[in-house]
Coordinates of C-alpha atoms in Angstrom, one line a residue:
Chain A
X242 CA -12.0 -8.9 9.7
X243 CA -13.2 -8.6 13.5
X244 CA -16.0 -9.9 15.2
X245 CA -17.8 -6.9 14.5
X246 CA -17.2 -5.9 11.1
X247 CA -18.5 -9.6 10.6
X248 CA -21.4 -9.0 11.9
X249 CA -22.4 -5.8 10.8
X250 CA -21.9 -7.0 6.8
X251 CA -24.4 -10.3 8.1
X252 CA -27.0 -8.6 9.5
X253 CA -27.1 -6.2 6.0
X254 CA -26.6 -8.8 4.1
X255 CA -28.1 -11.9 5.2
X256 CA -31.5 -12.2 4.0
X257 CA -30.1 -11.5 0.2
X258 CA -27.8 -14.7 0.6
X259 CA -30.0 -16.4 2.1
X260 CA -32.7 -15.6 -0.9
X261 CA -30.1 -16.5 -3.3
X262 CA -29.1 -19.8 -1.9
X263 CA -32.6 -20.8 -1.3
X264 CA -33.6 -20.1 -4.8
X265 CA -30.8 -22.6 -5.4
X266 CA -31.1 -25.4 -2.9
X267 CA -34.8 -24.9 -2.5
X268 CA -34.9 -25.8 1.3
X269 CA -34.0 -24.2 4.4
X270 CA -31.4 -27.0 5.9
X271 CA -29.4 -26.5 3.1
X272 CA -30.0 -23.0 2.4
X273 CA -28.5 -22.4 6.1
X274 CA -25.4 -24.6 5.5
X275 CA -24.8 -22.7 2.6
X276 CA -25.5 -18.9 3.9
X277 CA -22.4 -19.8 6.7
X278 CA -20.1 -21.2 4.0
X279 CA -20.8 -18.1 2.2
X280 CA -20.0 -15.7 5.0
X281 CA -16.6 -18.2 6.0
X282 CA -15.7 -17.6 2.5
X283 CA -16.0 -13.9 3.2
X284 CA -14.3 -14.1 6.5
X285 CA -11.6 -16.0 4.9
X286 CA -11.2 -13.8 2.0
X287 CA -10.8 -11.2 3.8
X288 CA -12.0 -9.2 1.3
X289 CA -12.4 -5.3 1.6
X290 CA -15.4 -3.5 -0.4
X291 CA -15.9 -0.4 -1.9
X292 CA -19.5 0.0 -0.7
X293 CA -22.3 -1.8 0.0
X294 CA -23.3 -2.5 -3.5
X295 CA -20.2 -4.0 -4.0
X296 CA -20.3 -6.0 -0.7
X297 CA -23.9 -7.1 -1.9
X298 CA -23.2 -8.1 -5.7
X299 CA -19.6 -9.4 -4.6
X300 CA -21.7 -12.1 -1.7
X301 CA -24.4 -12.8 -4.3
X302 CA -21.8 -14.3 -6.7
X303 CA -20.1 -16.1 -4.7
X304 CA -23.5 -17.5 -3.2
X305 CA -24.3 -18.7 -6.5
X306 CA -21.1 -20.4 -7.6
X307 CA -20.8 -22.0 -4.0
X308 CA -24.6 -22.9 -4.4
X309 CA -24.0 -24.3 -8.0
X310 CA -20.7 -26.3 -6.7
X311 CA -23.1 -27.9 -4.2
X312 CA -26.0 -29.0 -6.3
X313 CA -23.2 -30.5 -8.5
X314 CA -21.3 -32.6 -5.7
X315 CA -24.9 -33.8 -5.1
X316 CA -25.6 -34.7 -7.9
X317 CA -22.2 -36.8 -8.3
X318 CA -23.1 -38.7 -5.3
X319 CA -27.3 -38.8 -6.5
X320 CA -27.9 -41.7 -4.2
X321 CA -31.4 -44.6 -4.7
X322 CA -34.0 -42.5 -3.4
X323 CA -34.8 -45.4 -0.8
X324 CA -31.6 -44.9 0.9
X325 CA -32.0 -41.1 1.6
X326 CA -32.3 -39.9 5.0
X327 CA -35.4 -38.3 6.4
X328 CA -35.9 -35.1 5.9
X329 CA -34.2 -33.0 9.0
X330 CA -36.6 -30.2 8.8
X331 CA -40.2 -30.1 8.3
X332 CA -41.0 -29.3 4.5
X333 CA -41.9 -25.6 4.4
X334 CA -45.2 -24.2 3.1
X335 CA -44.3 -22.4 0.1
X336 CA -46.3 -19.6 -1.9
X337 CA -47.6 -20.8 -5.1
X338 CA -45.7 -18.8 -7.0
X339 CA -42.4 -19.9 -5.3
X340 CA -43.1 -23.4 -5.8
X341 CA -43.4 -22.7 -9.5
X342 CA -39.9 -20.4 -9.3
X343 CA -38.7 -23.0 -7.1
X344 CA -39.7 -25.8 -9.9
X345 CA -37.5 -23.9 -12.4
X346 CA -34.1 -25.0 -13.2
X347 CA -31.4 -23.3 -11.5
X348 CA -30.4 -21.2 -14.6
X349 CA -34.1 -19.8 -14.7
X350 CA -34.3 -19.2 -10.9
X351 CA -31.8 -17.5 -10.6
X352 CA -32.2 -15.0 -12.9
X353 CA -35.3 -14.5 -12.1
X354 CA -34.4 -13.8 -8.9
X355 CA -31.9 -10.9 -9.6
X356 CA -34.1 -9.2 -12.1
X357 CA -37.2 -9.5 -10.5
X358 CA -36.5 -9.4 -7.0
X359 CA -32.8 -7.6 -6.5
X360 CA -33.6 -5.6 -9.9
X361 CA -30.1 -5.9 -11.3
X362 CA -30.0 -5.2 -15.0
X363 CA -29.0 -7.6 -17.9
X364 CA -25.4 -6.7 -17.8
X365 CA -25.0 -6.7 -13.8
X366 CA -26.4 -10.2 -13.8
X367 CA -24.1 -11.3 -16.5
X368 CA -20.9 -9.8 -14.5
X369 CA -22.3 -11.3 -11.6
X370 CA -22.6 -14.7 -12.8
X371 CA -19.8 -14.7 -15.2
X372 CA -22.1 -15.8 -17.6
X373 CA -22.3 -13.7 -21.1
X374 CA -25.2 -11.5 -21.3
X375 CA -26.7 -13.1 -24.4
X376 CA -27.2 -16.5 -21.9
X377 CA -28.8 -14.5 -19.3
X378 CA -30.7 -12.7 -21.6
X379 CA -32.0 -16.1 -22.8
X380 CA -32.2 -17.6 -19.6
X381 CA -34.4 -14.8 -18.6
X382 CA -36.5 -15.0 -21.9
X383 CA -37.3 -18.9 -21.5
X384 CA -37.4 -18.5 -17.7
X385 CA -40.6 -16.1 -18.4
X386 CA -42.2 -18.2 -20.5
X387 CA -42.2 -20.9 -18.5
X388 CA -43.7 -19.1 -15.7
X389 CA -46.3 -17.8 -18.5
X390 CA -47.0 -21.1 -18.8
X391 CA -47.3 -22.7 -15.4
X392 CA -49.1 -19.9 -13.6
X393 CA -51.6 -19.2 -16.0
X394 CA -53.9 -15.8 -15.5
X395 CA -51.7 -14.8 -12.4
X396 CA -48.6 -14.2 -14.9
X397 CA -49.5 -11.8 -18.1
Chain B
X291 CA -28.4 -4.8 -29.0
X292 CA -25.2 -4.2 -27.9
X293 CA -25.7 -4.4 -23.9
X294 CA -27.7 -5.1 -21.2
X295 CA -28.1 -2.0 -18.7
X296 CA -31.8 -1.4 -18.6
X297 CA -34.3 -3.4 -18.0
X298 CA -36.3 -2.4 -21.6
X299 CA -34.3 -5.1 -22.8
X300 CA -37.3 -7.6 -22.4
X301 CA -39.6 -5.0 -23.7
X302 CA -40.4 -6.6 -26.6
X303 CA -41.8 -9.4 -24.5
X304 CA -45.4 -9.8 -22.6
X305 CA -45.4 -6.8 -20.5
X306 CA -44.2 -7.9 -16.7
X307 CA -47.2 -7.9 -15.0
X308 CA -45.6 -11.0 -12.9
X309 CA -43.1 -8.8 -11.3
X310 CA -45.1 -8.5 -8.2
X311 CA -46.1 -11.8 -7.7
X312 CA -42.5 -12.6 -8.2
X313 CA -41.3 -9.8 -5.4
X314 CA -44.1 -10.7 -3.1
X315 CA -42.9 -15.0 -3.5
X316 CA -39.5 -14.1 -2.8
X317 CA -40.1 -11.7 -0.3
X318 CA -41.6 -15.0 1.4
X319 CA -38.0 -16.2 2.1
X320 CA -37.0 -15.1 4.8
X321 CA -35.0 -16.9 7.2
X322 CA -36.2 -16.6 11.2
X323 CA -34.7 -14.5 13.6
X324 CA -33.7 -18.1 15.3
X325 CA -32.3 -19.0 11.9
X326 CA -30.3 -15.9 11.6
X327 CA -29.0 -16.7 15.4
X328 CA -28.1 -20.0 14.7
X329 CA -26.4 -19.7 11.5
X330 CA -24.3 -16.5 12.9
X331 CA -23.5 -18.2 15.8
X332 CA -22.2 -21.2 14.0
X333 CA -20.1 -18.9 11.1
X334 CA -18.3 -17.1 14.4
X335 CA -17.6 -20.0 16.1
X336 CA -15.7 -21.6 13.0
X337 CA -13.9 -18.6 12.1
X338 CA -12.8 -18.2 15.9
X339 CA -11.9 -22.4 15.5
X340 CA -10.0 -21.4 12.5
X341 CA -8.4 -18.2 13.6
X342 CA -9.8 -15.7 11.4
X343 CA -11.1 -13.3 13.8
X344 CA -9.5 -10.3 13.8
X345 CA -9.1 -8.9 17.6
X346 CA -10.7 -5.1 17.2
X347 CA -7.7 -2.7 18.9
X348 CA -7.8 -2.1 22.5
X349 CA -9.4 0.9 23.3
X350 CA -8.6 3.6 26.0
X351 CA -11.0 2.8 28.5
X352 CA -11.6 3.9 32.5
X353 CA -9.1 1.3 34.3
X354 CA -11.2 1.6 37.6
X355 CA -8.5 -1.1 39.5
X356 CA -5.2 -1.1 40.3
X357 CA -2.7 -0.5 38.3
X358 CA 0.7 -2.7 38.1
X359 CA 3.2 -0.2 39.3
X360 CA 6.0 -0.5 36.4
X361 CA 8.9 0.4 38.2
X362 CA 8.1 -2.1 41.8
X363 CA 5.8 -4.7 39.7
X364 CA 3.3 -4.6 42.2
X365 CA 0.0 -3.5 42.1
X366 CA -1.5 -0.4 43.8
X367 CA -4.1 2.2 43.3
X368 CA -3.1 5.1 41.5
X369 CA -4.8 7.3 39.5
X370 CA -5.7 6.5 36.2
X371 CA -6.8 7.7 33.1
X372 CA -10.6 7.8 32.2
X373 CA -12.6 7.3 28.9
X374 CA -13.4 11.1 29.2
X375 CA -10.1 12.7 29.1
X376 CA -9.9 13.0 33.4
X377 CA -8.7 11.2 35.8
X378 CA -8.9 8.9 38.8
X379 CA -7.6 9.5 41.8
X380 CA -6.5 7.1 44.0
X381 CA -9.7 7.4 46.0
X382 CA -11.6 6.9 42.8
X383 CA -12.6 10.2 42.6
X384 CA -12.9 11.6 39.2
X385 CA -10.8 14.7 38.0
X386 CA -11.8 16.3 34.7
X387 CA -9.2 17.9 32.1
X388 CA -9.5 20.8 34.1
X389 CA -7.7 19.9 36.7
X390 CA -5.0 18.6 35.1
X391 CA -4.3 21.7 33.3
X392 CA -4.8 23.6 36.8
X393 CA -2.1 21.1 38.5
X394 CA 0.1 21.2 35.5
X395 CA 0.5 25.4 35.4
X396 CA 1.1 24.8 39.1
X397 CA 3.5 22.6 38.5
X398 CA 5.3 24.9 35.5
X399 CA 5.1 27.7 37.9
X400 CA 6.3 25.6 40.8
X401 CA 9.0 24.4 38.5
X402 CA 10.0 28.2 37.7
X403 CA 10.0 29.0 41.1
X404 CA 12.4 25.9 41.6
X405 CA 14.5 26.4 38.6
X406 CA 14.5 30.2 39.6
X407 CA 15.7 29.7 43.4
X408 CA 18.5 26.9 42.1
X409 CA 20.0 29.3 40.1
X410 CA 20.0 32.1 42.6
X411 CA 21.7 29.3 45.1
X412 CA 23.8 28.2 42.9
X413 CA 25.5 32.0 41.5
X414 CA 23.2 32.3 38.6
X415 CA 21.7 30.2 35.6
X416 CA 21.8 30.9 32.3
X417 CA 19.2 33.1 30.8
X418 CA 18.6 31.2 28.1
X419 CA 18.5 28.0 29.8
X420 CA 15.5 29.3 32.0
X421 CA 13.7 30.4 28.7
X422 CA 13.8 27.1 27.4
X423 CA 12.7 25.3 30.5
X424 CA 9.3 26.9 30.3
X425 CA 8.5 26.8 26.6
X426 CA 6.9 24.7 23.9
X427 CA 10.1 22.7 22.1
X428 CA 9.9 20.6 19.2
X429 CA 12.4 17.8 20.1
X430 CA 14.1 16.3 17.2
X431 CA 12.7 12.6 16.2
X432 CA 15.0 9.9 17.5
X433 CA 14.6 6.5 17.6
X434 CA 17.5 4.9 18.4
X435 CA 18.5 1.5 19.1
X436 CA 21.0 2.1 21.5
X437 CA 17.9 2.9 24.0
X438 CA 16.1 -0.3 23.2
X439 CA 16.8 -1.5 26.8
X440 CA 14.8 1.1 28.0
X441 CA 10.8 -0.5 28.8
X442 CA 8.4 0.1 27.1
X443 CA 5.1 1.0 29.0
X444 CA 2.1 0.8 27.5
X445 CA 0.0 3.3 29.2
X446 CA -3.7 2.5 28.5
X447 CA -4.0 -1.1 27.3
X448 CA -7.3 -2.3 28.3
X449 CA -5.9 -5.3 31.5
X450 CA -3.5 -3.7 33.5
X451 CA -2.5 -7.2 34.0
X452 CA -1.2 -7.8 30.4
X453 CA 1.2 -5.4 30.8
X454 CA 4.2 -7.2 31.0
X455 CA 7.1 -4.5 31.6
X456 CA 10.8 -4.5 31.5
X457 CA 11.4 -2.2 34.3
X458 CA 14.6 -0.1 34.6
X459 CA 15.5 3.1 33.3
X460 CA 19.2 4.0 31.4
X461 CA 20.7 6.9 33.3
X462 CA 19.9 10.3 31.7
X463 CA 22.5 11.8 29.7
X464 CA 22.8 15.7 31.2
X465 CA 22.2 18.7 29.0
X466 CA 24.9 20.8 29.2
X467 CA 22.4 24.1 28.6
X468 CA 19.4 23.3 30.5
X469 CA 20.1 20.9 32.8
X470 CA 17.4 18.7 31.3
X471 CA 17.9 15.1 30.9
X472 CA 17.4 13.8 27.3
X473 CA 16.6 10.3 27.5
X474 CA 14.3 9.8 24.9
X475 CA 13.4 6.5 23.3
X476 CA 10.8 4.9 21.2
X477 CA 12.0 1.5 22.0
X478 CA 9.7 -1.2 20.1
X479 CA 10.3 -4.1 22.6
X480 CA 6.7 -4.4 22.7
X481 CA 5.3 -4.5 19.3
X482 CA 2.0 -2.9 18.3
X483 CA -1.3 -5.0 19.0
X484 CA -2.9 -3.5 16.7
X485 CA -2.7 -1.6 13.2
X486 CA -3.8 1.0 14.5
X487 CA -1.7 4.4 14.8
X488 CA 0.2 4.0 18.2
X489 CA 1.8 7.3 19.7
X490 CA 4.7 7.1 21.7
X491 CA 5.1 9.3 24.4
X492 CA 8.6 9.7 25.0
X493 CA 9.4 11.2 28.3
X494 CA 12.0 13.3 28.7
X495 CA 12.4 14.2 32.2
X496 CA 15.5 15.6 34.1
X497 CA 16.1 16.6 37.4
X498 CA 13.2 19.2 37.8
X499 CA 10.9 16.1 36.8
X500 CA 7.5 16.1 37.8
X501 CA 7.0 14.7 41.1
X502 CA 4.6 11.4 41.7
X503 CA 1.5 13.7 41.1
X504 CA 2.0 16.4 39.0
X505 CA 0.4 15.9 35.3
X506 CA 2.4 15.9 31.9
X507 CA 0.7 17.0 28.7
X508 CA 1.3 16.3 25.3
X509 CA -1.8 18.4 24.3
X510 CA -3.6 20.5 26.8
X511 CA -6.8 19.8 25.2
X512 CA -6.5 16.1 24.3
X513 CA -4.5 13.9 26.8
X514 CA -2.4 14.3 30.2
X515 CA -0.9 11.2 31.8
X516 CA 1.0 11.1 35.0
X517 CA 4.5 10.7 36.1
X518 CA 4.2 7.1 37.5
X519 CA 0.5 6.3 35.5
X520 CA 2.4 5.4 32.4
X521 CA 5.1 7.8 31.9
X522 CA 7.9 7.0 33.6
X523 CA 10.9 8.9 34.1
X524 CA 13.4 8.5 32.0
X525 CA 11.1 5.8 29.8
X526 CA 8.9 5.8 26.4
X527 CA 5.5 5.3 26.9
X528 CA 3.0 4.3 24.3
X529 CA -0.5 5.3 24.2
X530 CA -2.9 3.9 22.5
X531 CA -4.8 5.9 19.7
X532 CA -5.2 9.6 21.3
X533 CA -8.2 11.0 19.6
X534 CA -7.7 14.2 17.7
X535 CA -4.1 13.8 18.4
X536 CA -2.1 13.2 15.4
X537 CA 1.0 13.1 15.0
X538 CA 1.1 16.6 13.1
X539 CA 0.2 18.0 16.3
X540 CA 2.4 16.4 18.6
X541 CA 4.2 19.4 20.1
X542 CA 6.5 18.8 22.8
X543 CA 5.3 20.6 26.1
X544 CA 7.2 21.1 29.2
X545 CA 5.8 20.7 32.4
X546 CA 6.8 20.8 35.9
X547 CA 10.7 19.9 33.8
X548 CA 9.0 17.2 31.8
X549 CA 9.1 17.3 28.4
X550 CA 7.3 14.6 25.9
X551 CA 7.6 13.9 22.5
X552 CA 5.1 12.1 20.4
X553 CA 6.3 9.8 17.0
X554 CA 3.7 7.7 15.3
X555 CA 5.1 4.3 15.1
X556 CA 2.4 2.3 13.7

C-alpha cells in the first residue's frame, strides 16, 4: 500500500473509525491512539477491498475488536483510582444524548451506533461483529430501553 | 424470524422516534482537522519506521537536466523526453510529437536515399532487402540469456542520477539479407522497480542506424525516444509504462535503419 492509497482510504474513512472507537473508549486521547492502530493494522494487512463498502464494514470491525482488546487489557491492569495520571486532554463537552450513549455498556453502544448512526441492518451488524444475530438483536432491544429510560420525553 | 436484513426487525418495539437524536449525538464526534493531521501524520511515520510503505512507480516525467550519457558516464544536456509525448532539445526547447514524426520520415527517407545510393556503389542490392528496410516488421520475441551482458538502460526513470548503467554494447551479429544488425536483448540486469508493466524497447540497429539525432518510434502516436536518450545502439532499453501502448500493439517500426521491438516484462 503507498503513501497515497493510504491516504485516500483515511481521509474516506476516518471519521467512521474514529466514531466507532470513541463510542468505545469514550474519550478523544484514546480514541486517537486507537484510530492509527486501526489504520497500521490496515497498512499492515495489506488488505485489498472490493469497494468502499467493504473497505468501510472491513475498518469498522476491526475498530471494534482492537477497541474491545483495549478496554480488556485495561481493565487487566484496572489500577487504585488515586494512582491514575491526570487526564492528558481536557474532558470534552458532550451532547446529552451522547453522554447517556456514552454511559451504555460497550455491547449497547455499539450497536446502537451501527443501527442508528451507520444504518447497517441486523444481519450486517452481526457479520460485522461476529456476534450471532439473536445477541445483537438483544443487545439492540435492551440498549433501547435503556435509553427509553434515561432520556425520558426526548426518546419515544 | 429467520434473519436480520431490515430494519422492521425492531418494529414491534416503541416506534424510533430517538433515531435523530441518536444521528444528531453522534454526528457530534468528530475528530478536528488538527486531530485528523496529527493522527495521519503519526500512522505514516510508523509505517515508513516499519517499512510498509509501498514506493508508488516512477512515472515518465519532463527530465529538464542533464542526462548521464550511458555509453561515456558523464553527464551532458541532451534532449529528453517530456511528460507530453515531445521533446527537449538540448537548448531546452520543447519539440512536440510532430516533430519527431517529421525528423523520423526524414530520416526513413534519408535512410532510403542512403540504402538506395550504397547499393548502386556497391553493384546492386537486393530488392527484397530494400523492401524490408523500410517497412513495419514484427520481430520474433527473444529473450535470451546469452545477451545478458548487454546494459540495460532505463530510459525514463524519474533521477537521471539513479541510473546506474553497465555500459558496452556486444558486437551486432550481420544479417545476411538486409544488412541489418540483430542484436536484440531484453536483458533483466536491472530488475523492475515497480509491478507495474515495463516495456522493453529493444533496439535493433545496424549499420544504417540512426545518427545522434534522428528519432526512433515504436508507435508514431504514443512514444519516440532517441538514439543516445535511452536507446542505445545495439542495447535494450526499458521504458517505463508507455500510455496506450500495450504490448498488443507493440509493432516493430523501422526508422532511419532502426528497428525496436517491444516485450512486456513485468
Amino acid at each position: 500500500m503507498d503513501q497515497q492509497e493510504i491516504r485516500a482510504i483515511y481521509a474516506r474513512q476516518v471519521d467512521t473509525v474514529y466514531r466507532v472507537c470513541y463510542t468505545y473508549m469514550g474519550n478523544a486521547t484514546d480514541t486517537e491512539d486507537a484510530v492509527q492502530d486501526v489504520f497500521l493494522k490496515l497498512i499492515r494487512s495489506g488488505q485489498r477491498f472490493n469497494d468502499q463498502e467493504h473497505e468501510k464494514a472491513w475498518l469498522i470491525r476491526v475498530a471494534a475488536n482492537h477497541c474491545k482488546d483495549l478496554l480488556k487489557a485495561a481493565s487487566r491492569k484496572n489500577s487504585p483510582l488515586d494512582a491514575a495520571p491526570e487526564p492528558a486532554a481536557p474532558v470534552e463537552e458532550l451532547d446529552t444524548t451522547l453522554e447517556v450513549v456514552n454511559s451504555l455498556e460497550p455491547k449497547y453502544r455499539e450497536v446502537i451506533y451501527l443501527y442508528y448512526y451507520e444504518g447497517y441492518s441486523g444481519a450486517e451488524i452481526a457479520r460485522m461483529l461476529g456476534q450471532p444475530a439473536s445477541t445483537v438483536r438483544n443487545n439492540l432491544h435492551d440498549a433501547r430501553l435503556i435509553l427509553r429510560s434515561k432520556l425520558g420525553g426526548d426518546w419515544r | 424470524m429467520s434473519d436480520m436484513d431490515d430494519r422492521d426487525l425492531f418494529a414491534d418495539d416503541e416506534p424510533i422516534d430517538g433515531d435523530d437524536l441518536i444521528t444528531s449525538a453522534f454526528d457530534s464526534i468528530n475528530p478536528s482537522e488538527a486531530s485528523k493531521a496529527r493522527m495521519l501524520d503519526a500512522i505514516l511515520a510508523t509505517a515508513a519506521e516499519e517499512g510498509l510503505l509501498r514506493e508508488r512507480p516512477a512515472q515518465m516525467q519532463v527530465i529538464e537536466g542533464g542526462r548521464r550519457d550511458v555509453t561515456r558516464g558523464r553527464h551532458d544536456q541532451r534532449s529528453t523526453r517530456d511528460a507530453r509525448g515531445g521533446y527537449r532539445g538540448r537548448s531546452g526547447r520543447r519539440f512536440g510529437m510532430g516533430a519527431g514524426i517529421a525528423v523520423a520520415a526524414c530520416a526513413v527517407v534519408l535512410a532510403g536515399v542512403a540504402l538506395f545510393a550504397g547499393g548502386m556503389l556497391g553493384g546492386g542490392f537486393s530488392k527484397n532487402a530494400g523492401t524490408q528496410d523500410v517497412s513495419y516488421e514484427a520481430a520474433p520475441a527473444q529473450r535470451s540469456e546469452d545477451t545478458a551482458d548487454l546494459a540495460v538502460y532505463d530510459s525514463y526513470i524519474a533521477s537521471p542520477d539513479e541510473q546506474d548503467v553497465a555500459a558496452g554494447a556486444a558486437a551486432p551479429e550481420a544479417d545476411s539479407v538486409t544488412g541489418m544488425t540483430n542484436a536484440s536483448t531484453s536483458s533483466q540486469a536491472n530488475p523492475p522497480k515497480s509491478l507495474e508493466s515495463r516495456i522493453t524497447l529493444t533496439c535493433d540497429l545496424g549499420e544504417y542506424a540512426c545518427d545522434a539525432n534522428a528519432f526512433v518510434f515504436v508507435d508514431e502516436a504514443q512514444v519516440g525516444a532517441e538514439i543516445g536518450d535511452g536507446i542505445v545502439q545495439g542495447q535494450s532499453c526499458k521504458i517505463h509504462s508507455i500510455k496506450g501502448v500495450s504490448q498488443d500493439e507493440a509493432v516493430c517500426f523501422k526508422s532511419g535503419g532502426a528497428y525496436l521491438r517491444m516485450d512486456k516484462v513485468g
